[in-house]
């Protein structure tokens, strides 16, 4: 029976990423597009949450107020920068830190994995068979010279939300005005 069984809080992990039509995430350590709607999407779905981020990606980000960052990488700075609540060596250690923070501090139960590609890959490898959510922005454009791609999302995913919008302010070099499709995908556990 269930009597005497100890259970912790339900924590849902979610990936959030923007990609081009070829599943590329970036070029030269940078995001090569400017998509105002994607910035709003990111802000909406990460605000007030714990966010896991790779150290290289973190170092290239602007400040992210209203989020608690757990940075995955070596050589943490001392003291930790503002907004960084922990700096851990692996995705597995980050998951342990998340559990501790949700239990002790009542952190939001949805934890966002915000990149980059190496962290997505390491994280997905450790989440075999567990339920996951993905907040995906698909940009109707192809990035030339891309050198960073989103790893394959293993398992069976179902789309629970989709919205496409054209925006004249979406830009990639001289190309602008193409559409972006926002999706929420879920993978059941098991």
PDB file of C-alpha atoms in Angstrom:
ATOM      1  CA  UNK A   1       0.000   0.000   0.000  1.00  0.00           C
ATOM      2  CA  UNK A   2       0.853   3.636   0.045  1.00  0.00           C
ATOM      3  CA  UNK A   3       1.071   3.873   3.819  1.00  0.00           C
ATOM      4  CA  UNK A   4       4.496   4.928   4.985  1.00  0.00           C
ATOM      5  CA  UNK A   5       5.653   5.860   1.505  1.00  0.00           C
ATOM      6  CA  UNK A   6       7.608   9.115   1.359  1.00  0.00           C
ATOM      7  CA  UNK A   7       7.113  11.239  -1.719  1.00  0.00           C
ATOM      8  CA  UNK A   8       8.634  14.573  -2.569  1.00  0.00           C
ATOM      9  CA  UNK A   9       7.257  17.441  -4.560  1.00  0.00           C
ATOM     10  CA  UNK A  10       6.400  16.840  -8.180  1.00  0.00           C
ATOM     11  CA  UNK A  11       9.058  18.565 -10.266  1.00  0.00           C
ATOM     12  CA  UNK A  12       8.506  18.991 -13.985  1.00  0.00           C
ATOM     13  CA  UNK A  13      11.499  19.752 -16.164  1.00  0.00           C
ATOM     14  CA  UNK A  14      11.012  21.713 -19.364  1.00  0.00           C
ATOM     15  CA  UNK A  15      13.371  22.596 -22.179  1.00  0.00           C
ATOM     16  CA  UNK A  16      12.964  25.974 -23.839  1.00  0.00           C
ATOM     17  CA  UNK A  17      14.677  26.728 -27.141  1.00  0.00           C
ATOM     18  CA  UNK A  18      14.389  28.545 -30.453  1.00  0.00           C
ATOM     19  CA  UNK A  19      15.579  26.822 -33.616  1.00  0.00           C
ATOM     20  CA  UNK A  20      15.660  27.335 -37.353  1.00  0.00           C
ATOM     21  CA  UNK A  21      14.113  24.938 -39.891  1.00  0.00           C
ATOM     22  CA  UNK A  22      17.215  22.697 -39.679  1.00  0.00           C
ATOM     23  CA  UNK A  23      17.180  22.495 -35.848  1.00  0.00           C
ATOM     24  CA  UNK A  24      20.089  24.942 -35.565  1.00  0.00           C
ATOM     25  CA  UNK A  25      20.390  26.984 -32.370  1.00  0.00           C
ATOM     26  CA  UNK A  26      23.239  29.333 -33.159  1.00  0.00           C
ATOM     27  CA  UNK A  27      26.407  30.350 -34.899  1.00  0.00           C
ATOM     28  CA  UNK A  28      29.734  31.405 -33.424  1.00  0.00           C
ATOM     29  CA  UNK A  29      28.501  31.191 -29.844  1.00  0.00           C
ATOM     30  CA  UNK A  30      25.636  33.594 -30.507  1.00  0.00           C
ATOM     31  CA  UNK A  31      21.955  33.510 -31.424  1.00  0.00           C
ATOM     32  CA  UNK A  32      21.975  34.960 -34.953  1.00  0.00           C
ATOM     33  CA  UNK A  33      18.363  36.167 -35.075  1.00  0.00           C
ATOM     34  CA  UNK A  34      16.258  38.806 -33.388  1.00  0.00           C
ATOM     35  CA  UNK A  35      12.674  37.680 -32.728  1.00  0.00           C
ATOM     36  CA  UNK A  36      10.677  39.941 -30.363  1.00  0.00           C
ATOM     37  CA  UNK A  37       7.903  37.363 -29.951  1.00  0.00           C
ATOM     38  CA  UNK A  38      10.412  34.709 -28.897  1.00  0.00           C
ATOM     39  CA  UNK A  39      11.880  37.056 -26.282  1.00  0.00           C
ATOM     40  CA  UNK A  40       8.354  37.518 -24.859  1.00  0.00           C
ATOM     41  CA  UNK A  41       7.738  33.729 -25.019  1.00  0.00           C
ATOM     42  CA  UNK A  42      11.016  33.103 -23.144  1.00  0.00           C
ATOM     43  CA  UNK A  43      10.279  35.758 -20.540  1.00  0.00           C
ATOM     44  CA  UNK A  44       6.716  34.470 -19.962  1.00  0.00           C
ATOM     45  CA  UNK A  45       7.721  30.827 -19.527  1.00  0.00           C
ATOM     46  CA  UNK A  46      10.862  31.345 -17.409  1.00  0.00           C
ATOM     47  CA  UNK A  47       9.788  34.176 -15.066  1.00  0.00           C
ATOM     48  CA  UNK A  48       9.851  33.202 -11.398  1.00  0.00           C
ATOM     49  CA  UNK A  49      11.355  29.769 -12.073  1.00  0.00           C
ATOM     50  CA  UNK A  50      14.608  27.950 -11.495  1.00  0.00           C
ATOM     51  CA  UNK A  51      16.546  27.896 -14.770  1.00  0.00           C
ATOM     52  CA  UNK A  52      19.381  25.501 -15.577  1.00  0.00           C
ATOM     53  CA  UNK A  53      21.944  26.990 -17.962  1.00  0.00           C
ATOM     54  CA  UNK A  54      25.334  25.881 -19.240  1.00  0.00           C
ATOM     55  CA  UNK A  55      28.261  28.083 -18.197  1.00  0.00           C
ATOM     56  CA  UNK A  56      29.208  29.136 -21.747  1.00  0.00           C
ATOM     57  CA  UNK A  57      25.612  30.054 -22.533  1.00  0.00           C
ATOM     58  CA  UNK A  58      25.278  31.899 -19.218  1.00  0.00           C
ATOM     59  CA  UNK A  59      28.358  34.009 -19.945  1.00  0.00           C
ATOM     60  CA  UNK A  60      26.797  35.171 -23.229  1.00  0.00           C
ATOM     61  CA  UNK A  61      23.411  36.106 -21.772  1.00  0.00           C
ATOM     62  CA  UNK A  62      22.192  39.506 -20.686  1.00  0.00           C
ATOM     63  CA  UNK A  63      20.984  39.690 -17.047  1.00  0.00           C
ATOM     64  CA  UNK A  64      17.832  37.614 -16.479  1.00  0.00           C
ATOM     65  CA  UNK A  65      15.961  39.296 -13.615  1.00  0.00           C
ATOM     66  CA  UNK A  66      13.145  37.406 -11.933  1.00  0.00           C
ATOM     67  CA  UNK A  67      14.746  33.991 -12.402  1.00  0.00           C
ATOM     68  CA  UNK A  68      16.957  31.840 -10.182  1.00  0.00           C
ATOM     69  CA  UNK A  69      19.828  30.459 -12.253  1.00  0.00           C
ATOM     70  CA  UNK A  70      21.658  27.203 -11.633  1.00  0.00           C
ATOM     71  CA  UNK A  71      24.751  27.297 -13.830  1.00  0.00           C
ATOM     72  CA  UNK A  72      26.262  23.993 -14.972  1.00  0.00           C
ATOM     73  CA  UNK A  73      30.006  24.216 -15.538  1.00  0.00           C
ATOM     74  CA  UNK A  74      33.458  24.306 -14.017  1.00  0.00           C
ATOM     75  CA  UNK A  75      35.273  27.067 -12.177  1.00  0.00           C
ATOM     76  CA  UNK A  76      32.500  28.989 -10.397  1.00  0.00           C
ATOM     77  CA  UNK A  77      33.270  32.635  -9.695  1.00  0.00           C
ATOM     78  CA  UNK A  78      33.323  33.817  -6.078  1.00  0.00           C
ATOM     79  CA  UNK A  79      31.062  35.357  -5.054  1.00  0.00           C
ATOM     80  CA  UNK A  80      28.361  34.031  -7.392  1.00  0.00           C
ATOM     81  CA  UNK A  81      26.938  36.685  -9.728  1.00  0.00           C
ATOM     82  CA  UNK A  82      23.550  38.212  -8.944  1.00  0.00           C
ATOM     83  CA  UNK A  83      20.690  35.893  -9.879  1.00  0.00           C
ATOM     84  CA  UNK A  84      22.885  32.757  -9.756  1.00  0.00           C
ATOM     85  CA  UNK A  85      21.790  30.576  -6.834  1.00  0.00           C
ATOM     86  CA  UNK A  86      24.198  27.697  -7.530  1.00  0.00           C
ATOM     87  CA  UNK A  87      27.090  26.742  -9.823  1.00  0.00           C
ATOM     88  CA  UNK A  88      27.418  22.966 -10.203  1.00  0.00           C
ATOM     89  CA  UNK A  89      29.662  20.701 -12.340  1.00  0.00           C
ATOM     90  CA  UNK A  90      27.069  18.446 -14.050  1.00  0.00           C
ATOM     91  CA  UNK A  91      23.406  18.229 -15.070  1.00  0.00           C
ATOM     92  CA  UNK A  92      23.004  15.454 -12.494  1.00  0.00           C
ATOM     93  CA  UNK A  93      24.315  17.750  -9.748  1.00  0.00           C
ATOM     94  CA  UNK A  94      21.924  20.449 -11.015  1.00  0.00           C
ATOM     95  CA  UNK A  95      18.986  18.069 -10.566  1.00  0.00           C
ATOM     96  CA  UNK A  96      20.066  17.441  -6.967  1.00  0.00           C
ATOM     97  CA  UNK A  97      20.249  21.198  -6.362  1.00  0.00           C
ATOM     98  CA  UNK A  98      16.756  21.614  -7.855  1.00  0.00           C
ATOM     99  CA  UNK A  99      15.288  18.996  -5.505  1.00  0.00           C
ATOM    100  CA  UNK A 100      16.920  20.680  -2.511  1.00  0.00           C
ATOM    101  CA  UNK A 101      15.636  24.129  -3.513  1.00  0.00           C
ATOM    102  CA  UNK A 102      12.077  22.980  -4.272  1.00  0.00           C
ATOM    103  CA  UNK A 103      11.830  21.090  -0.960  1.00  0.00           C
ATOM    104  CA  UNK A 104      13.483  23.773   1.208  1.00  0.00           C
ATOM    105  CA  UNK A 105      12.457  26.959  -0.500  1.00  0.00           C
ATOM    106  CA  UNK A 106       9.200  26.179  -2.218  1.00  0.00           C
ATOM    107  CA  UNK A 107      10.626  26.992  -5.663  1.00  0.00           C
ATOM    108  CA  UNK A 108       8.258  26.791  -8.659  1.00  0.00           C
ATOM    109  CA  UNK A 109       7.764  23.101  -9.559  1.00  0.00           C
ATOM    110  CA  UNK A 110       8.461  23.681 -13.283  1.00  0.00           C
ATOM    111  CA  UNK A 111      12.201  23.948 -13.823  1.00  0.00           C
ATOM    112  CA  UNK A 112      13.444  25.350 -17.124  1.00  0.00           C
ATOM    113  CA  UNK A 113      16.493  24.076 -19.020  1.00  0.00           C
ATOM    114  CA  UNK A 114      17.486  27.111 -21.110  1.00  0.00           C
ATOM    115  CA  UNK A 115      20.581  25.860 -22.959  1.00  0.00           C
ATOM    116  CA  UNK A 116      22.972  25.595 -24.613  1.00  0.00           C
ATOM    117  CA  UNK A 117      23.221  22.530 -26.816  1.00  0.00           C
ATOM    118  CA  UNK A 118      25.726  20.682 -24.589  1.00  0.00           C
ATOM    119  CA  UNK A 119      23.467  21.063 -21.538  1.00  0.00           C
ATOM    120  CA  UNK A 120      20.380  19.984 -23.515  1.00  0.00           C
ATOM    121  CA  UNK A 121      22.301  16.867 -24.638  1.00  0.00           C
ATOM    122  CA  UNK A 122      23.616  16.034 -21.129  1.00  0.00           C
ATOM    123  CA  UNK A 123      20.233  16.716 -19.558  1.00  0.00           C
ATOM    124  CA  UNK A 124      18.254  14.620 -22.049  1.00  0.00           C
ATOM    125  CA  UNK A 125      20.680  11.701 -21.604  1.00  0.00           C
ATOM    126  CA  UNK A 126      19.905  11.684 -17.865  1.00  0.00           C
ATOM    127  CA  UNK A 127      16.111  11.934 -18.275  1.00  0.00           C
ATOM    128  CA  UNK A 128      15.497   8.594 -19.961  1.00  0.00           C
ATOM    129  CA  UNK A 129      11.810   7.738 -19.740  1.00  0.00           C
ATOM    130  CA  UNK A 130      10.862  10.627 -17.450  1.00  0.00           C
ATOM    131  CA  UNK A 131       8.069  13.061 -18.322  1.00  0.00           C
ATOM    132  CA  UNK A 132       9.276  16.263 -19.947  1.00  0.00           C
ATOM    133  CA  UNK A 133       7.875  19.397 -21.503  1.00  0.00           C
ATOM    134  CA  UNK A 134       9.438  21.454 -24.310  1.00  0.00           C
ATOM    135  CA  UNK A 135       8.707  25.073 -25.199  1.00  0.00           C
ATOM    136  CA  UNK A 136       9.843  25.270 -28.809  1.00  0.00           C
ATOM    137  CA  UNK A 137      10.075  28.245 -31.135  1.00  0.00           C
ATOM    138  CA  UNK A 138      10.466  27.169 -34.756  1.00  0.00           C
ATOM    139  CA  UNK A 139      11.721  30.008 -36.955  1.00  0.00           C
ATOM    140  CA  UNK A 140      10.757  29.869 -40.626  1.00  0.00           C
ATOM    141  CA  UNK A 141      14.316  30.599 -41.716  1.00  0.00           C
ATOM    142  CA  UNK A 142      17.591  28.743 -42.341  1.00  0.00           C
ATOM    143  CA  UNK A 143      20.771  29.971 -40.660  1.00  0.00           C
ATOM    144  CA  UNK A 144      23.819  29.826 -42.930  1.00  0.00           C
ATOM    145  CA  UNK A 145      27.024  28.681 -41.258  1.00  0.00           C
ATOM    146  CA  UNK A 146      25.246  27.440 -38.133  1.00  0.00           C
ATOM    147  CA  UNK A 147      27.556  25.480 -35.838  1.00  0.00           C
ATOM    148  CA  UNK A 148      25.277  24.607 -32.939  1.00  0.00           C
ATOM    149  CA  UNK A 149      22.261  22.289 -33.283  1.00  0.00           C
ATOM    150  CA  UNK A 150      19.494  21.132 -30.975  1.00  0.00           C
ATOM    151  CA  UNK A 151      19.930  17.454 -30.043  1.00  0.00           C
ATOM    152  CA  UNK A 152      17.186  15.047 -30.975  1.00  0.00           C
ATOM    153  CA  UNK A 153      14.291  14.908 -28.512  1.00  0.00           C
ATOM    154  CA  UNK A 154      14.084  11.204 -27.593  1.00  0.00           C
ATOM    155  CA  UNK A 155      10.786   9.453 -27.044  1.00  0.00           C
ATOM    156  CA  UNK A 156       7.241  10.187 -28.192  1.00  0.00           C
ATOM    157  CA  UNK A 157       6.080  13.792 -27.861  1.00  0.00           C
ATOM    158  CA  UNK A 158       2.628  15.267 -28.338  1.00  0.00           C
ATOM    159  CA  UNK A 159       1.834  18.844 -29.202  1.00  0.00           C
ATOM    160  CA  UNK A 160      -0.411  20.492 -26.604  1.00  0.00           C
ATOM    161  CA  UNK A 161      -0.198  24.073 -27.901  1.00  0.00           C
ATOM    162  CA  UNK A 162       0.737  25.739 -31.180  1.00  0.00           C
ATOM    163  CA  UNK A 163       0.594  29.313 -32.440  1.00  0.00           C
ATOM    164  CA  UNK A 164       2.156  30.844 -35.558  1.00  0.00           C
ATOM    165  CA  UNK A 165       2.688  34.548 -36.022  1.00  0.00           C
ATOM    166  CA  UNK A 166       4.249  36.685 -38.712  1.00  0.00           C
ATOM    167  CA  UNK A 167       6.243  39.623 -37.402  1.00  0.00           C
ATOM    168  CA  UNK A 168       7.928  42.243 -39.588  1.00  0.00           C
ATOM    169  CA  UNK A 169      10.505  42.686 -36.805  1.00  0.00           C
ATOM    170  CA  UNK A 170      11.797  39.086 -36.979  1.00  0.00           C
ATOM    171  CA  UNK A 171      15.322  39.499 -38.369  1.00  0.00           C
ATOM    172  CA  UNK A 172      18.255  37.378 -39.507  1.00  0.00           C
ATOM    173  CA  UNK A 173      20.910  39.463 -41.239  1.00  0.00           C
ATOM    174  CA  UNK A 174      19.133  41.105 -44.207  1.00  0.00           C
ATOM    175  CA  UNK A 175      16.169  38.727 -44.049  1.00  0.00           C
ATOM    176  CA  UNK A 176      13.201  39.884 -42.006  1.00  0.00           C
ATOM    177  CA  UNK A 177       9.492  39.430 -41.527  1.00  0.00           C
ATOM    178  CA  UNK A 178       9.361  35.634 -41.524  1.00  0.00           C
ATOM    179  CA  UNK A 179       7.088  33.725 -39.187  1.00  0.00           C
ATOM    180  CA  UNK A 180       7.725  31.920 -35.929  1.00  0.00           C
ATOM    181  CA  UNK A 181       5.733  28.977 -34.609  1.00  0.00           C
ATOM    182  CA  UNK A 182       5.474  28.542 -30.842  1.00  0.00           C
ATOM    183  CA  UNK A 183       4.761  25.036 -29.547  1.00  0.00           C
ATOM    184  CA  UNK A 184       4.452  23.301 -26.226  1.00  0.00           C
ATOM    185  CA  UNK A 185       5.302  19.605 -26.475  1.00  0.00           C
ATOM    186  CA  UNK A 186       4.941  16.981 -23.773  1.00  0.00           C
ATOM    187  CA  UNK A 187       6.545  13.588 -23.358  1.00  0.00           C
ATOM    188  CA  UNK A 188       4.820  11.143 -21.043  1.00  0.00           C
ATOM    189  CA  UNK A 189       6.906   9.155 -18.602  1.00  0.00           C
ATOM    190  CA  UNK A 190       7.326   5.418 -18.757  1.00  0.00           C
TER     191      UNK A 190
END
